[in-house]
Coordinates of C-alpha atoms in Angstrom, one line a residue:
S195 CA 185.0 6.9 91.5
I196 CA 185.5 10.1 93.3
Q197 CA 188.9 10.9 91.8
P198 CA 187.6 13.3 89.0
Y199 CA 185.7 15.2 91.7
L200 CA 188.8 15.5 93.8
L201 CA 190.8 16.8 90.9
T202 CA 188.4 19.8 90.6
L203 CA 188.7 20.8 94.2
T204 CA 191.9 22.8 93.7
D205 CA 190.4 24.8 90.8
W206 CA 187.2 25.3 92.9
R207 CA 189.3 26.7 95.8
I208 CA 191.1 29.2 93.5
F209 CA 187.9 30.2 91.8
M210 CA 186.0 30.5 95.1
S211 CA 188.7 32.6 96.7
E212 CA 188.9 35.0 93.8
E213 CA 185.1 35.4 93.8
A214 CA 184.9 35.9 97.6
E215 CA 187.5 38.7 97.4
A216 CA 185.7 40.4 94.5
L217 CA 182.2 40.3 96.0
L218 CA 183.2 40.8 99.7
H219 CA 180.0 39.1 100.8
S220 CA 180.9 35.4 101.2
S221 CA 183.1 33.7 103.7
K222 CA 185.9 31.7 102.3
E223 CA 186.2 29.5 105.4
T224 CA 182.5 28.8 105.4
N225 CA 182.6 27.8 101.7
K226 CA 185.6 25.5 102.3
T227 CA 183.9 23.8 105.2
L228 CA 180.7 23.3 103.2
K229 CA 182.7 21.9 100.3
T230 CA 184.6 19.5 102.7
M231 CA 181.3 18.3 104.1
L232 CA 179.9 17.8 100.7
T233 CA 182.9 15.7 99.7
F234 CA 182.5 13.6 102.8
V235 CA 178.8 13.1 102.0
N236 CA 179.9 11.9 98.6
M237 CA 182.5 9.5 100.1
F238 CA 179.8 8.2 102.5
V239 CA 177.4 7.6 99.6
I240 CA 180.1 5.8 97.5
S241 CA 180.9 3.7 100.6
C242 CA 177.3 2.7 101.0
V243 CA 177.0 1.7 97.4
Y244 CA 180.2 -0.3 97.6
F245 CA 179.1 -2.0 100.8
G246 CA 175.7 -2.8 99.2
C247 CA 177.4 -4.3 96.1
V248 CA 179.8 -6.4 98.2
N249 CA 176.8 -7.7 100.2
L250 CA 174.9 -8.6 97.1
V251 CA 177.8 -10.9 96.1
I252 CA 179.2 -12.0 99.6
D253 CA 176.5 -12.6 102.3
T254 CA 179.0 -12.9 105.1
L255 CA 180.2 -9.3 105.1
G256 CA 176.9 -7.7 106.2
E257 CA 178.1 -6.6 109.7
F258 CA 178.5 -2.9 110.5
K259 CA 182.2 -3.4 111.2
Y260 CA 182.7 -4.2 107.6
F261 CA 181.0 -0.9 106.5
V262 CA 183.2 1.0 108.9
A263 CA 186.3 -0.7 107.5
I264 CA 185.2 0.0 103.9
F265 CA 184.5 3.7 104.7
F266 CA 187.8 4.3 106.6
D267 CA 189.8 2.5 104.0
F268 CA 188.3 4.8 101.4
A269 CA 188.6 7.9 103.5
S270 CA 192.2 7.3 104.6
L271 CA 193.5 7.6 101.1
T272 CA 191.1 10.4 100.1
M273 CA 191.2 12.7 103.2
P274 CA 194.8 14.0 102.6
F275 CA 193.9 14.9 99.0
V276 CA 190.8 16.8 100.2
A277 CA 192.6 18.6 103.0
I278 CA 195.5 19.6 100.8
S279 CA 193.4 20.7 97.8
I280 CA 191.0 22.8 99.8
Y281 CA 193.0 24.2 102.7
T282 CA 196.3 25.0 101.1
N283 CA 197.5 27.4 98.4
F284 CA 199.3 24.7 96.5
T285 CA 198.9 24.3 92.7
L286 CA 197.2 21.3 91.2
E287 CA 200.4 19.5 90.5
I288 CA 201.7 19.8 94.0
V289 CA 198.3 18.7 95.4
Q290 CA 198.4 15.6 93.2
V291 CA 201.9 14.7 94.3
V292 CA 201.5 15.3 98.0
G293 CA 197.9 14.0 98.1
S294 CA 198.9 10.7 96.6
L295 CA 201.8 10.1 99.0
P296 CA 199.8 8.0 101.5
F297 CA 198.9 5.6 98.6
L298 CA 202.4 5.5 97.3
M299 CA 203.8 4.9 100.8
M300 CA 201.3 2.1 101.2
I301 CA 202.5 0.5 98.0
F302 CA 206.2 1.0 98.6
F303 CA 206.3 0.0 102.3
S304 CA 203.7 -2.8 102.3
T305 CA 204.6 -6.4 101.9
T306 CA 201.1 -7.0 100.5
F307 CA 201.9 -5.3 97.2
S308 CA 205.5 -6.4 96.9
P309 CA 206.3 -9.6 98.9
G310 CA 209.7 -9.6 100.5
S311 CA 210.1 -5.9 100.6
G312 CA 208.5 -3.5 103.0
V313 CA 210.3 -2.2 106.1
P314 CA 212.3 -5.4 106.7
G315 CA 213.4 -5.3 103.1
I316 CA 214.5 -1.7 103.4
K317 CA 216.4 -2.5 106.6
A318 CA 218.3 -5.2 104.8
L319 CA 219.5 -2.7 102.2

């Protein structure tokens, strides 16, 4: 899971910003961009491993479109967390709350997780 790595991004941003200000030789924006790229490489590797494990069990999901679906399903819930933790000045608690909102909205407004609710259920209220 990439979650423990994501939780350290906010502390890394604070530490890196303080160090860059003290040393005056490193670019904060370059470091943030490199960290974002590293995070996406980690997400890609995890998606590759996940896709490989799925293909070991189920032979019918070997097409490239399934890999793209797996990667973007993973990235869609992880990207807000990465962006908020690296590119804002929020504390860890706010980053966790705001970064998990896409997942919470998916659960609250999806009929997959709670049959009979979702947007039509909310309209009925």
